[in-house]
Amino acid sequence: MKNFKNKRILVTGGAGFLGSHLCERLLGEGHEVLCVDNFYTGRRANIAHLIGNPYLEVLRHDICFPLYVEVDEIYNLACPASPIHYQFDPVQTTKTSVHGSINMLGLAKRVKAKILQASTSEVYGDPQVHPQPESYWGHVNPIGHRSCYDEGKRCAETLFFDYHRQHKLRIKVTRIFNTYGPRMHPNDGRVVSNFIMQALRNEDITVYGDGKQTRSFCYVDDLIDGLIRLMNSPDDFTGPINLGNPVEFTILELADKVIRLTSSKSRIVFAALPQDDPKQRQPDIGLAKRMLGWKPKVPLEDGLKKAIEYFKGLE
Ligand code: NAD
Ligand code: UDP
Protein backbone atom coordinates (compact mmCIF):
# COMPACT_ATOMS: atom_id res chain seq x y z
CA MET A 1 0.00 0.00 0.00
CA LYS A 2 1.21 3.52 -0.73
CA ASN A 3 2.37 5.81 2.04
CA PHE A 4 -0.21 8.59 2.54
CA LYS A 5 2.64 11.13 2.47
CA ASN A 6 3.44 10.23 -1.12
CA LYS A 7 2.27 12.68 -3.75
CA ARG A 8 1.24 12.78 -7.40
CA ILE A 9 3.88 14.91 -9.07
CA LEU A 10 3.96 16.29 -12.60
CA VAL A 11 7.42 16.90 -14.11
CA THR A 12 7.27 18.81 -17.40
CA GLY A 13 10.39 18.29 -19.49
CA GLY A 14 10.74 14.99 -17.60
CA ALA A 15 12.64 13.24 -20.41
CA GLY A 16 15.30 15.96 -20.54
CA PHE A 17 18.64 16.09 -18.77
CA LEU A 18 17.50 17.56 -15.44
CA GLY A 19 13.93 16.25 -15.72
CA SER A 20 15.00 12.61 -16.00
CA HIS A 21 17.16 12.87 -12.87
CA LEU A 22 14.29 14.55 -11.03
CA CYS A 23 11.77 11.85 -12.07
CA GLU A 24 14.21 9.19 -10.89
CA ARG A 25 14.72 10.88 -7.52
CA LEU A 26 11.00 11.44 -6.92
CA LEU A 27 10.15 7.84 -7.83
CA GLY A 28 12.89 6.74 -5.44
CA GLU A 29 11.13 8.69 -2.69
CA GLY A 30 7.95 6.72 -3.42
CA HIS A 31 5.93 9.39 -5.24
CA GLU A 32 3.75 8.92 -8.30
CA VAL A 33 5.37 10.73 -11.21
CA LEU A 34 3.73 11.95 -14.40
CA CYS A 35 6.50 12.76 -16.88
CA VAL A 36 5.26 15.09 -19.60
CA ASP A 37 7.51 15.84 -22.56
CA ASN A 38 7.21 16.60 -26.27
CA PHE A 39 10.67 15.05 -26.87
CA TYR A 40 11.95 18.21 -28.53
CA THR A 41 15.35 17.91 -26.83
CA GLY A 42 14.52 15.13 -24.39
CA ARG A 43 15.13 11.48 -25.20
CA ARG A 44 13.38 8.24 -24.36
CA ALA A 45 16.79 6.79 -23.48
CA ASN A 46 16.97 9.21 -20.52
CA ILE A 47 13.98 7.54 -18.84
CA ALA A 48 14.20 4.03 -20.36
CA HIS A 49 15.52 2.61 -17.08
CA LEU A 50 12.44 3.95 -15.25
CA ILE A 51 9.86 2.46 -17.62
CA GLY A 52 8.11 -0.43 -15.91
CA ASN A 53 7.99 1.34 -12.56
CA PRO A 54 4.26 1.21 -11.74
CA TYR A 55 4.39 4.72 -10.25
CA LEU A 56 5.66 6.34 -13.47
CA GLU A 57 3.43 7.52 -16.30
CA VAL A 58 4.88 9.10 -19.44
CA LEU A 59 2.82 11.40 -21.63
CA ARG A 60 3.94 12.93 -24.94
CA HIS A 61 2.50 16.43 -24.78
CA ASP A 62 3.52 19.98 -25.69
CA ILE A 63 2.86 22.29 -22.73
CA CYS A 64 1.97 25.10 -25.14
CA PHE A 65 -1.40 23.31 -25.16
CA PRO A 66 -3.63 22.92 -22.09
CA LEU A 67 -3.25 19.81 -19.97
CA TYR A 68 -5.97 18.35 -17.74
CA VAL A 69 -4.58 16.05 -15.06
CA GLU A 70 -4.90 15.75 -11.26
CA VAL A 71 -1.65 16.33 -9.37
CA ASP A 72 -0.38 17.71 -6.04
CA GLU A 73 2.84 19.32 -7.27
CA ILE A 74 4.24 20.53 -10.59
CA TYR A 75 7.91 20.96 -11.49
CA ASN A 76 7.89 23.05 -14.70
CA LEU A 77 11.16 22.18 -16.43
CA ALA A 78 9.98 22.01 -20.05
CA CYS A 79 12.11 24.30 -22.23
CA PRO A 80 15.18 23.68 -24.37
CA ALA A 81 18.18 24.87 -22.36
CA SER A 82 21.20 24.85 -24.63
CA PRO A 83 21.80 27.92 -26.82
CA ILE A 84 21.88 25.80 -30.02
CA HIS A 85 18.56 24.16 -29.20
CA TYR A 86 16.70 27.22 -27.94
CA GLN A 87 17.86 29.33 -30.90
CA PHE A 88 16.85 26.66 -33.46
CA ASP A 89 13.16 27.66 -33.20
CA PRO A 90 13.18 30.84 -31.11
CA VAL A 91 9.44 31.51 -31.43
CA GLN A 92 8.69 28.05 -30.04
CA THR A 93 11.16 28.72 -27.19
CA THR A 94 9.30 31.86 -26.13
CA LYS A 95 5.97 30.07 -26.52
CA THR A 96 7.14 27.23 -24.28
CA SER A 97 8.15 29.66 -21.53
CA VAL A 98 5.13 31.94 -21.86
CA HIS A 99 2.18 29.85 -23.15
CA GLY A 100 3.58 26.80 -21.39
CA SER A 101 3.79 28.62 -18.06
CA ILE A 102 0.27 30.02 -18.46
CA ASN A 103 -1.04 26.49 -19.08
CA MET A 104 0.84 24.99 -16.14
CA LEU A 105 -0.16 27.85 -13.83
CA GLY A 106 -3.78 27.42 -14.94
CA LEU A 107 -3.54 23.72 -14.15
CA ALA A 108 -2.00 24.48 -10.74
CA LYS A 109 -4.81 26.94 -10.03
CA ARG A 110 -7.55 24.46 -10.97
CA VAL A 111 -6.18 21.56 -8.89
CA LYS A 112 -4.61 23.76 -6.14
CA ALA A 113 -1.17 22.29 -6.78
CA LYS A 114 2.13 23.78 -5.67
CA ILE A 115 4.21 24.75 -8.72
CA LEU A 116 7.95 25.25 -9.21
CA GLN A 117 9.46 27.10 -12.15
CA ALA A 118 12.91 26.22 -13.48
CA SER A 119 14.12 29.72 -14.27
CA THR A 120 17.71 30.49 -15.13
CA SER A 121 20.77 32.60 -14.43
CA GLU A 122 20.13 33.95 -17.96
CA VAL A 123 17.55 36.30 -16.41
CA TYR A 124 20.63 38.25 -15.23
CA GLY A 125 21.83 38.50 -18.86
CA ASP A 126 25.44 39.70 -19.16
CA PRO A 127 25.60 40.71 -15.50
CA GLN A 128 27.18 43.91 -14.27
CA VAL A 129 26.94 42.80 -10.65
CA HIS A 130 29.17 39.94 -9.55
CA PRO A 131 28.42 37.44 -8.07
CA GLN A 132 24.70 37.64 -8.84
CA PRO A 133 22.28 37.92 -5.90
CA GLU A 134 18.54 37.40 -6.42
CA SER A 135 17.96 41.13 -5.85
CA TYR A 136 19.84 41.99 -9.08
CA TRP A 137 17.43 42.84 -11.93
CA GLY A 138 19.85 41.91 -14.69
CA HIS A 139 21.31 43.30 -17.89
CA VAL A 140 19.44 41.64 -20.72
CA ASN A 141 19.27 42.38 -24.45
CA PRO A 142 15.56 42.14 -25.39
CA ILE A 143 16.16 41.70 -29.16
CA GLY A 144 19.22 39.48 -29.52
CA HIS A 145 19.67 35.80 -30.35
CA ARG A 146 19.51 34.76 -26.68
CA SER A 147 16.43 36.88 -25.97
CA CYS A 148 13.86 34.18 -26.81
CA TYR A 149 15.23 32.23 -23.85
CA ASP A 150 16.18 35.07 -21.48
CA GLU A 151 13.06 37.17 -21.96
CA GLY A 152 10.82 34.09 -22.17
CA LYS A 153 12.10 33.00 -18.76
CA ARG A 154 11.78 36.53 -17.36
CA CYS A 155 8.17 36.69 -18.54
CA ALA A 156 7.54 33.26 -16.99
CA GLU A 157 8.81 34.63 -13.65
CA THR A 158 6.41 37.56 -14.00
CA LEU A 159 3.52 35.18 -14.65
CA PHE A 160 4.42 33.07 -11.63
CA PHE A 161 4.48 36.08 -9.33
CA ASP A 162 1.25 37.52 -10.76
CA TYR A 163 -0.56 34.18 -10.29
CA HIS A 164 0.80 34.15 -6.73
CA ARG A 165 -0.39 37.70 -5.98
CA GLN A 166 -3.66 37.55 -7.94
CA HIS A 167 -4.74 33.93 -7.39
CA LYS A 168 -2.81 33.04 -4.20
CA LEU A 169 -1.01 30.21 -5.96
CA ARG A 170 1.75 28.46 -4.03
CA ILE A 171 4.80 29.11 -6.24
CA LYS A 172 8.53 28.42 -6.12
CA VAL A 173 10.91 30.07 -8.56
CA THR A 174 14.54 29.01 -8.86
CA ARG A 175 17.24 30.49 -11.05
CA ILE A 176 19.44 27.59 -12.08
CA PHE A 177 23.08 28.21 -12.98
CA ASN A 178 25.06 26.03 -15.45
CA THR A 179 24.46 22.41 -14.47
CA TYR A 180 26.15 19.37 -16.00
CA GLY A 181 26.32 15.60 -15.66
CA PRO A 182 25.24 12.31 -17.19
CA ARG A 183 22.32 12.47 -19.69
CA MET A 184 23.25 15.86 -21.07
CA HIS A 185 22.62 15.69 -24.80
CA PRO A 186 26.02 14.94 -26.43
CA ASN A 187 25.31 17.35 -29.31
CA ASP A 188 23.57 20.14 -27.46
CA GLY A 189 26.47 22.53 -27.87
CA ARG A 190 26.83 23.31 -24.17
CA VAL A 191 30.38 23.73 -23.09
CA VAL A 192 30.76 20.69 -20.82
CA SER A 193 29.28 18.21 -23.30
CA ASN A 194 31.13 19.79 -26.24
CA PHE A 195 34.52 19.70 -24.54
CA ILE A 196 34.13 16.12 -23.28
CA MET A 197 32.93 14.79 -26.65
CA GLN A 198 35.75 16.62 -28.44
CA ALA A 199 38.33 15.35 -25.96
CA LEU A 200 37.13 11.74 -26.17
CA ARG A 201 37.42 11.89 -29.97
CA ASN A 202 40.82 13.67 -29.81
CA GLU A 203 39.28 16.50 -31.84
CA ASP A 204 40.10 20.18 -31.40
CA ILE A 205 38.55 21.75 -28.28
CA THR A 206 36.63 24.81 -29.45
CA VAL A 207 37.04 27.67 -26.99
CA TYR A 208 34.84 30.60 -27.98
CA GLY A 209 36.40 34.06 -27.62
CA ASP A 210 39.58 34.22 -25.54
CA GLY A 211 38.27 31.66 -23.03
CA LYS A 212 38.60 34.13 -20.15
CA GLN A 213 34.82 34.31 -19.69
CA THR A 214 33.73 32.46 -16.57
CA ARG A 215 31.00 30.04 -15.55
CA SER A 216 30.27 28.16 -12.31
CA PHE A 217 29.37 24.50 -12.86
CA CYS A 218 26.98 22.57 -10.64
CA TYR A 219 26.77 18.77 -10.69
CA VAL A 220 23.29 17.47 -11.46
CA ASP A 221 22.77 15.54 -8.17
CA ASP A 222 23.38 18.70 -6.14
CA LEU A 223 20.94 20.65 -8.27
CA ILE A 224 18.16 18.04 -7.99
CA ASP A 225 18.62 18.05 -4.22
CA GLY A 226 18.15 21.85 -4.26
CA LEU A 227 14.99 21.62 -6.40
CA ILE A 228 13.36 19.13 -4.02
CA ARG A 229 14.34 21.14 -0.95
CA LEU A 230 12.84 24.24 -2.55
CA MET A 231 9.56 22.48 -3.38
CA ASN A 232 9.36 21.26 0.25
CA SER A 233 10.16 24.68 1.76
CA PRO A 234 7.44 26.59 3.68
CA ASP A 235 4.57 27.90 1.52
CA ASP A 236 5.37 31.54 2.30
CA PHE A 237 8.79 31.16 0.65
CA THR A 238 8.44 31.75 -3.09
CA GLY A 239 11.98 32.60 -4.18
CA PRO A 240 13.33 33.59 -6.61
CA ILE A 241 16.31 31.67 -5.36
CA ASN A 242 19.64 30.92 -7.04
CA LEU A 243 20.74 27.29 -7.28
CA GLY A 244 24.21 26.63 -8.59
CA ASN A 245 27.80 26.00 -7.59
CA PRO A 246 29.60 29.22 -6.63
CA VAL A 247 33.07 27.96 -7.56
CA GLU A 248 33.92 29.90 -10.71
CA PHE A 249 36.22 28.78 -13.56
CA THR A 250 37.31 30.32 -16.83
CA ILE A 251 36.34 28.37 -19.93
CA LEU A 252 40.05 27.81 -20.61
CA GLU A 253 40.47 26.25 -17.16
CA LEU A 254 37.57 23.94 -17.93
CA ALA A 255 39.16 22.93 -21.25
CA ASP A 256 42.46 22.11 -19.49
CA LYS A 257 40.69 19.99 -16.87
CA VAL A 258 38.73 18.02 -19.47
CA ILE A 259 41.88 17.35 -21.52
CA ARG A 260 43.73 16.16 -18.42
CA LEU A 261 40.90 13.97 -17.07
CA THR A 262 40.38 12.26 -20.44
CA SER A 263 44.14 11.98 -21.19
CA SER A 264 43.20 13.42 -24.57
CA LYS A 265 45.49 14.44 -27.40
CA SER A 266 43.11 17.31 -28.29
CA ARG A 267 44.46 20.81 -28.87
CA ILE A 268 42.66 23.98 -27.86
CA VAL A 269 41.53 26.17 -30.79
CA PHE A 270 39.84 29.53 -30.53
CA ALA A 271 36.57 30.36 -32.35
CA ALA A 272 34.29 33.41 -32.51
CA LEU A 273 32.42 34.34 -29.33
CA PRO A 274 28.62 34.02 -29.80
CA GLN A 275 26.52 37.21 -29.59
CA ASP A 276 25.67 38.43 -26.05
CA ASP A 277 27.77 35.68 -24.45
CA PRO A 278 27.93 36.61 -20.73
CA LYS A 279 31.46 37.49 -19.60
CA GLN A 280 31.09 36.15 -16.09
CA ARG A 281 28.63 34.19 -14.07
CA GLN A 282 28.68 33.10 -10.44
CA PRO A 283 25.70 32.54 -8.17
CA ASP A 284 25.40 34.16 -4.77
CA ILE A 285 23.90 31.19 -2.89
CA GLY A 286 23.52 32.88 0.50
CA LEU A 287 19.73 32.66 0.29
CA ALA A 288 19.79 28.94 -0.59
CA LYS A 289 22.11 28.26 2.35
CA ARG A 290 19.84 30.17 4.75
CA MET A 291 16.41 29.11 3.47
CA LEU A 292 17.08 25.56 2.28
CA GLY A 293 20.21 24.58 4.22
CA TRP A 294 21.58 23.77 0.76
CA LYS A 295 25.00 24.00 -0.79
CA PRO A 296 26.61 21.94 -3.55
CA LYS A 297 28.83 19.06 -2.44
CA VAL A 298 30.37 17.72 -5.66
CA PRO A 299 33.64 19.39 -6.78
CA LEU A 300 34.03 20.00 -10.52
CA GLU A 301 36.67 17.31 -11.08
CA ASP A 302 34.56 14.60 -9.39
CA GLY A 303 31.49 15.58 -11.39
CA LEU A 304 33.45 15.77 -14.62
CA LYS A 305 34.74 12.22 -14.08
CA LYS A 306 31.16 10.95 -13.84
CA ALA A 307 30.09 12.90 -16.91
CA ILE A 308 33.11 11.58 -18.83
CA GLU A 309 32.16 7.99 -17.95
CA TYR A 310 28.63 8.63 -19.25
CA PHE A 311 29.82 10.14 -22.54
CA LYS A 312 32.35 7.31 -22.98
CA GLY A 313 29.44 4.89 -22.77
CA LEU A 314 27.72 6.69 -25.64
CA GLU A 315 30.76 6.56 -27.92
P1 NAD B 1 16.82 19.73 -21.71
O1 NAD B 1 16.74 20.35 -23.06
O2 NAD B 1 17.62 18.49 -21.56
O3 NAD B 1 15.37 19.43 -21.16
C1 NAD B 1 14.23 20.16 -21.49
C2 NAD B 1 13.08 19.19 -21.72
O4 NAD B 1 11.88 19.93 -22.02
C3 NAD B 1 13.32 18.25 -22.90
O5 NAD B 1 13.03 16.93 -22.52
C4 NAD B 1 12.37 18.76 -23.97
O6 NAD B 1 11.97 17.77 -24.89
C5 NAD B 1 11.23 19.30 -23.13
N1 NAD B 1 10.42 20.33 -23.79
C6 NAD B 1 10.85 21.43 -24.46
N2 NAD B 1 9.80 22.14 -24.90
C7 NAD B 1 8.68 21.48 -24.48
C8 NAD B 1 7.29 21.73 -24.62
N3 NAD B 1 6.83 22.79 -25.28
N4 NAD B 1 6.42 20.85 -24.07
C9 NAD B 1 6.87 19.75 -23.41
N5 NAD B 1 8.17 19.47 -23.24
C10 NAD B 1 9.07 20.33 -23.77
O7 NAD B 1 17.34 20.85 -20.71
P2 NAD B 1 17.72 20.76 -19.17
O8 NAD B 1 19.13 21.15 -19.03
O9 NAD B 1 17.26 19.49 -18.57
O10 NAD B 1 16.86 21.97 -18.58
C11 NAD B 1 15.64 21.77 -17.89
C12 NAD B 1 15.11 23.11 -17.40
O11 NAD B 1 16.05 23.72 -16.53
C13 NAD B 1 14.84 24.10 -18.53
O12 NAD B 1 13.66 24.80 -18.24
C14 NAD B 1 16.02 25.03 -18.47
O13 NAD B 1 15.71 26.31 -18.94
C15 NAD B 1 16.34 25.03 -16.99
N6 NAD B 1 17.76 25.35 -16.77
C16 NAD B 1 18.73 24.43 -17.00
C17 NAD B 1 20.06 24.77 -16.82
C18 NAD B 1 21.18 23.78 -17.04
O14 NAD B 1 22.34 24.17 -16.89
N7 NAD B 1 20.93 22.53 -17.36
C19 NAD B 1 20.40 26.07 -16.40
C20 NAD B 1 19.37 26.98 -16.20
C21 NAD B 1 18.06 26.60 -16.37
N1 UDP C 1 31.70 27.65 -25.08
C1 UDP C 1 32.94 27.41 -25.65
N2 UDP C 1 33.06 26.35 -26.50
C2 UDP C 1 32.04 25.51 -26.78
C3 UDP C 1 30.77 25.76 -26.18
C4 UDP C 1 30.65 26.84 -25.34
O1 UDP C 1 33.91 28.12 -25.42
O2 UDP C 1 32.25 24.56 -27.56
C5 UDP C 1 31.58 28.79 -24.15
C6 UDP C 1 30.42 29.74 -24.44
O3 UDP C 1 30.78 30.73 -25.38
C7 UDP C 1 30.15 30.31 -23.06
C8 UDP C 1 30.49 29.15 -22.12
O4 UDP C 1 31.30 28.26 -22.86
O5 UDP C 1 31.02 31.39 -22.79
C9 UDP C 1 29.26 28.40 -21.62
O6 UDP C 1 28.47 28.07 -22.73
P1 UDP C 1 27.16 27.18 -22.63
O7 UDP C 1 26.55 27.15 -24.00
O8 UDP C 1 27.49 25.86 -22.00
O9 UDP C 1 26.22 27.91 -21.60
P2 UDP C 1 25.82 29.44 -21.33
O10 UDP C 1 26.53 30.35 -22.28
O11 UDP C 1 24.35 29.44 -21.53
O12 UDP C 1 26.25 29.65 -19.94
Coordinates of N, CA and C in Angstrom, one line a residue, residues 157-259:
E157 N 8.7 34.2 -15.1 CA 8.8 34.6 -13.6 C 7.7 35.6 -13.3
T158 N 7.5 36.6 -14.2 CA 6.4 37.6 -14.0 C 5.1 36.9 -13.8
L159 N 4.8 35.9 -14.7 CA 3.5 35.2 -14.7 C 3.4 34.4 -13.3
F160 N 4.5 33.8 -12.9 CA 4.4 33.1 -11.6 C 4.1 34.0 -10.5
F161 N 4.7 35.2 -10.4 CA 4.5 36.1 -9.3 C 3.1 36.7 -9.4
D162 N 2.6 37.0 -10.6 CA 1.2 37.5 -10.8 C 0.2 36.5 -10.4
Y163 N 0.4 35.2 -10.7 CA -0.6 34.2 -10.3 C -0.5 34.1 -8.8
H164 N 0.7 34.2 -8.2 CA 0.8 34.2 -6.7 C 0.0 35.3 -6.1
R165 N 0.3 36.5 -6.6 CA -0.4 37.7 -6.0 C -1.9 37.7 -6.3
Q166 N -2.3 37.4 -7.5 CA -3.7 37.6 -7.9 C -4.5 36.3 -7.5
H167 N -3.9 35.1 -7.6 CA -4.7 33.9 -7.4 C -4.3 33.1 -6.2
K168 N -3.3 33.7 -5.4 CA -2.8 33.0 -4.2 C -2.2 31.7 -4.5
L169 N -1.6 31.5 -5.6 CA -1.0 30.2 -6.0 C 0.2 30.0 -5.1
R170 N 0.5 28.8 -4.7 CA 1.8 28.5 -4.0 C 2.8 28.2 -5.1
I171 N 3.8 29.2 -5.2 CA 4.8 29.1 -6.2 C 6.2 29.0 -5.6
K172 N 7.1 28.5 -6.4 CA 8.5 28.4 -6.1 C 9.3 28.7 -7.4
V173 N 10.1 29.7 -7.4 CA 10.9 30.1 -8.6 C 12.4 29.9 -8.3
T174 N 13.1 29.1 -9.0 CA 14.5 29.0 -8.9 C 15.3 29.4 -10.1
R175 N 16.4 30.1 -9.9 CA 17.2 30.5 -11.1 C 18.4 29.5 -11.0
I176 N 18.4 28.6 -12.0 CA 19.4 27.6 -12.1 C 20.6 28.1 -12.9
F177 N 21.8 27.9 -12.3 CA 23.1 28.2 -13.0 C 23.6 26.9 -13.6
N178 N 24.5 27.1 -14.6 CA 25.1 26.0 -15.5 C 25.2 24.7 -14.7
T179 N 24.4 23.7 -15.1 CA 24.5 22.4 -14.5 C 24.9 21.4 -15.5
Y180 N 25.6 20.4 -15.1 CA 26.1 19.4 -16.0 C 26.1 18.0 -15.4
G181 N 26.3 17.0 -16.2 CA 26.3 15.6 -15.7 C 25.8 14.6 -16.7
P182 N 25.7 13.3 -16.3 CA 25.2 12.3 -17.2 C 23.9 12.7 -17.7
R183 N 23.6 12.2 -19.0 CA 22.3 12.5 -19.7 C 22.2 13.9 -20.3
M184 N 23.3 14.7 -20.2 CA 23.2 15.9 -21.1 C 23.3 15.4 -22.5
H185 N 22.6 16.1 -23.4 CA 22.6 15.7 -24.8 C 24.0 15.9 -25.4
P186 N 24.6 14.8 -26.0 CA 26.0 14.9 -26.4 C 26.2 16.0 -27.5
N187 N 25.2 16.3 -28.2 CA 25.3 17.4 -29.3 C 24.6 18.6 -29.0
D188 N 24.4 19.0 -27.7 CA 23.6 20.1 -27.5 C 24.4 21.4 -27.5
G189 N 25.7 21.3 -27.7 CA 26.5 22.5 -27.9 C 26.9 23.2 -26.6
R190 N 26.4 22.7 -25.4 CA 26.8 23.3 -24.2 C 28.3 23.0 -23.9
V191 N 28.9 23.8 -23.1 CA 30.4 23.7 -23.1 C 30.9 22.4 -22.5
V192 N 30.2 21.9 -21.5 CA 30.8 20.7 -20.8 C 30.6 19.5 -21.8
S193 N 29.5 19.3 -22.4 CA 29.3 18.2 -23.3 C 30.2 18.4 -24.5
N194 N 30.3 19.6 -25.1 CA 31.1 19.8 -26.2 C 32.6 19.4 -25.9
F195 N 33.1 19.9 -24.8 CA 34.5 19.7 -24.5 C 34.8 18.2 -24.3
I196 N 33.9 17.5 -23.6 CA 34.1 16.1 -23.3 C 34.1 15.3 -24.6
M197 N 33.0 15.6 -25.4 CA 32.9 14.8 -26.6 C 34.2 15.0 -27.5
Q198 N 34.6 16.3 -27.6 CA 35.7 16.6 -28.4 C 37.0 15.9 -27.9
A199 N 37.1 16.0 -26.6 CA 38.3 15.4 -26.0 C 38.3 13.8 -26.2
L200 N 37.2 13.2 -26.0 CA 37.1 11.7 -26.2 C 37.5 11.3 -27.6
R201 N 37.1 12.2 -28.6 CA 37.4 11.9 -30.0 C 38.8 12.4 -30.4
N202 N 39.5 13.0 -29.5 CA 40.8 13.7 -29.8 C 40.7 14.7 -30.9
E203 N 39.5 15.4 -30.9 CA 39.3 16.5 -31.8 C 39.7 17.8 -31.2
D204 N 39.8 18.9 -32.0 CA 40.1 20.2 -31.4 C 39.0 20.6 -30.4
I205 N 39.5 21.2 -29.3 CA 38.6 21.7 -28.3 C 38.3 23.2 -28.7
T206 N 37.0 23.5 -28.9 CA 36.6 24.8 -29.5 C 36.3 25.8 -28.3
V207 N 37.3 26.6 -28.0 CA 37.0 27.7 -27.0 C 36.6 28.9 -27.7
Y208 N 35.4 29.4 -27.3 CA 34.8 30.6 -28.0 C 35.4 31.9 -27.3
G209 N 35.8 32.8 -28.2 CA 36.4 34.1 -27.6 C 37.8 33.7 -27.1
D210 N 38.2 34.5 -26.1 CA 39.6 34.2 -25.5 C 39.6 33.2 -24.4
G211 N 38.4 32.7 -24.1 CA 38.3 31.7 -23.0 C 38.4 32.2 -21.6
K212 N 38.5 33.6 -21.5 CA 38.6 34.1 -20.2 C 37.2 34.4 -19.5
Q213 N 36.1 34.2 -20.3 CA 34.8 34.3 -19.7 C 34.7 33.2 -18.7
T214 N 33.8 33.4 -17.7 CA 33.7 32.5 -16.6 C 32.3 31.9 -16.5
R215 N 32.3 30.7 -15.9 CA 31.0 30.0 -15.6 C 31.3 29.3 -14.2
S216 N 30.2 28.9 -13.6 CA 30.3 28.2 -12.3 C 29.4 26.9 -12.5
F217 N 30.0 25.7 -12.4 CA 29.4 24.5 -12.9 C 28.9 23.7 -11.7
C218 N 27.6 23.3 -11.7 CA 27.0 22.6 -10.6 C 26.7 21.1 -11.1
Y219 N 27.1 20.2 -10.3 CA 26.8 18.8 -10.7 C 25.3 18.5 -10.5
V220 N 24.7 17.7 -11.4 CA 23.3 17.5 -11.5 C 22.7 17.0 -10.1
D221 N 23.4 16.1 -9.4 CA 22.8 15.5 -8.2 C 22.6 16.7 -7.2
D222 N 23.5 17.6 -7.1 CA 23.4 18.7 -6.1 C 22.2 19.5 -6.5
L223 N 22.0 19.8 -7.8 CA 20.9 20.7 -8.3 C 19.6 20.0 -8.0
I224 N 19.4 18.7 -8.2 CA 18.2 18.0 -8.0 C 17.8 18.1 -6.5
D225 N 18.8 17.9 -5.7 CA 18.6 18.1 -4.2 C 18.1 19.4 -3.9
G226 N 18.6 20.5 -4.5 CA 18.1 21.8 -4.3 C 16.7 22.0 -4.7
L227 N 16.4 21.5 -5.9 CA 15.0 21.6 -6.4 C 14.0 21.0 -5.4
I228 N 14.3 19.8 -4.9 CA 13.4 19.1 -4.0 C 13.3 19.9 -2.7
R229 N 14.4 20.3 -2.2 CA 14.3 21.1 -1.0 C 13.5 22.4 -1.1
L230 N 13.6 23.0 -2.3 CA 12.8 24.2 -2.5 C 11.3 23.9 -2.6
M231 N 11.0 22.8 -3.3 CA 9.6 22.5 -3.4 C 9.0 22.2 -2.0
N232 N 9.8 21.6 -1.1 CA 9.4 21.3 0.3 C 9.5 22.4 1.3
S233 N 10.0 23.6 0.8 CA 10.2 24.7 1.8 C 8.8 25.3 2.1
P234 N 8.7 26.1 3.2 CA 7.4 26.6 3.7 C 6.7 27.4 2.6
D235 N 5.4 27.3 2.6 CA 4.6 27.9 1.5 C 4.8 29.4 1.4
D236 N 5.2 30.1 2.4 CA 5.4 31.5 2.3 C 6.7 31.9 1.7
F237 N 7.5 30.9 1.4 CA 8.8 31.2 0.7 C 8.6 30.9 -0.8
T238 N 8.7 31.9 -1.6 CA 8.4 31.8 -3.1 C 9.7 31.7 -3.9
G239 N 10.8 32.2 -3.4 CA 12.0 32.6 -4.2 C 11.7 34.0 -4.8
P240 N 12.4 34.4 -5.9 CA 13.3 33.6 -6.6 C 14.6 33.3 -5.8
I241 N 15.1 32.1 -6.1 CA 16.3 31.7 -5.4 C 17.3 31.0 -6.3
N242 N 18.6 31.5 -6.2 CA 19.6 30.9 -7.0 C 20.0 29.5 -6.6
L243 N 20.2 28.6 -7.6 CA 20.7 27.3 -7.3 C 21.9 27.1 -8.3
G244 N 23.1 26.8 -7.7 CA 24.2 26.6 -8.6 C 25.4 26.5 -7.7
N245 N 26.6 26.1 -8.3 CA 27.8 26.0 -7.6 C 28.6 27.3 -7.7
P246 N 28.9 27.9 -6.6 CA 29.6 29.2 -6.6 C 31.1 29.2 -7.0
V247 N 31.6 28.0 -7.2 CA 33.1 28.0 -7.6 C 33.2 28.2 -9.1
E248 N 33.9 29.4 -9.3 CA 33.9 29.9 -10.7 C 35.2 29.5 -11.4
F249 N 35.1 29.1 -12.7 CA 36.2 28.8 -13.6 C 36.2 29.5 -14.9
T250 N 37.3 29.8 -15.5 CA 37.3 30.3 -16.8 C 37.1 29.1 -17.8
I251 N 36.6 29.4 -19.0 CA 36.3 28.4 -19.9 C 37.7 27.7 -20.3
L252 N 38.7 28.4 -20.3 CA 40.1 27.8 -20.6 C 40.4 26.8 -19.5
E253 N 40.2 27.2 -18.3 CA 40.5 26.2 -17.2 C 39.7 25.0 -17.3
L254 N 38.4 25.1 -17.7 CA 37.6 23.9 -17.9 C 38.2 23.1 -19.0
A255 N 38.6 23.7 -20.1 CA 39.2 22.9 -21.3 C 40.4 22.1 -20.8
D256 N 41.3 22.8 -20.0 CA 42.5 22.1 -19.5 C 42.1 20.9 -18.6
K257 N 41.1 21.1 -17.8 CA 40.7 20.0 -16.9 C 40.2 18.8 -17.7
V258 N 39.3 19.1 -18.7 CA 38.7 18.0 -19.5 C 39.8 17.3 -20.2
I259 N 40.8 18.0 -20.8 CA 41.9 17.3 -21.5 C 42.7 16.4 -20.6

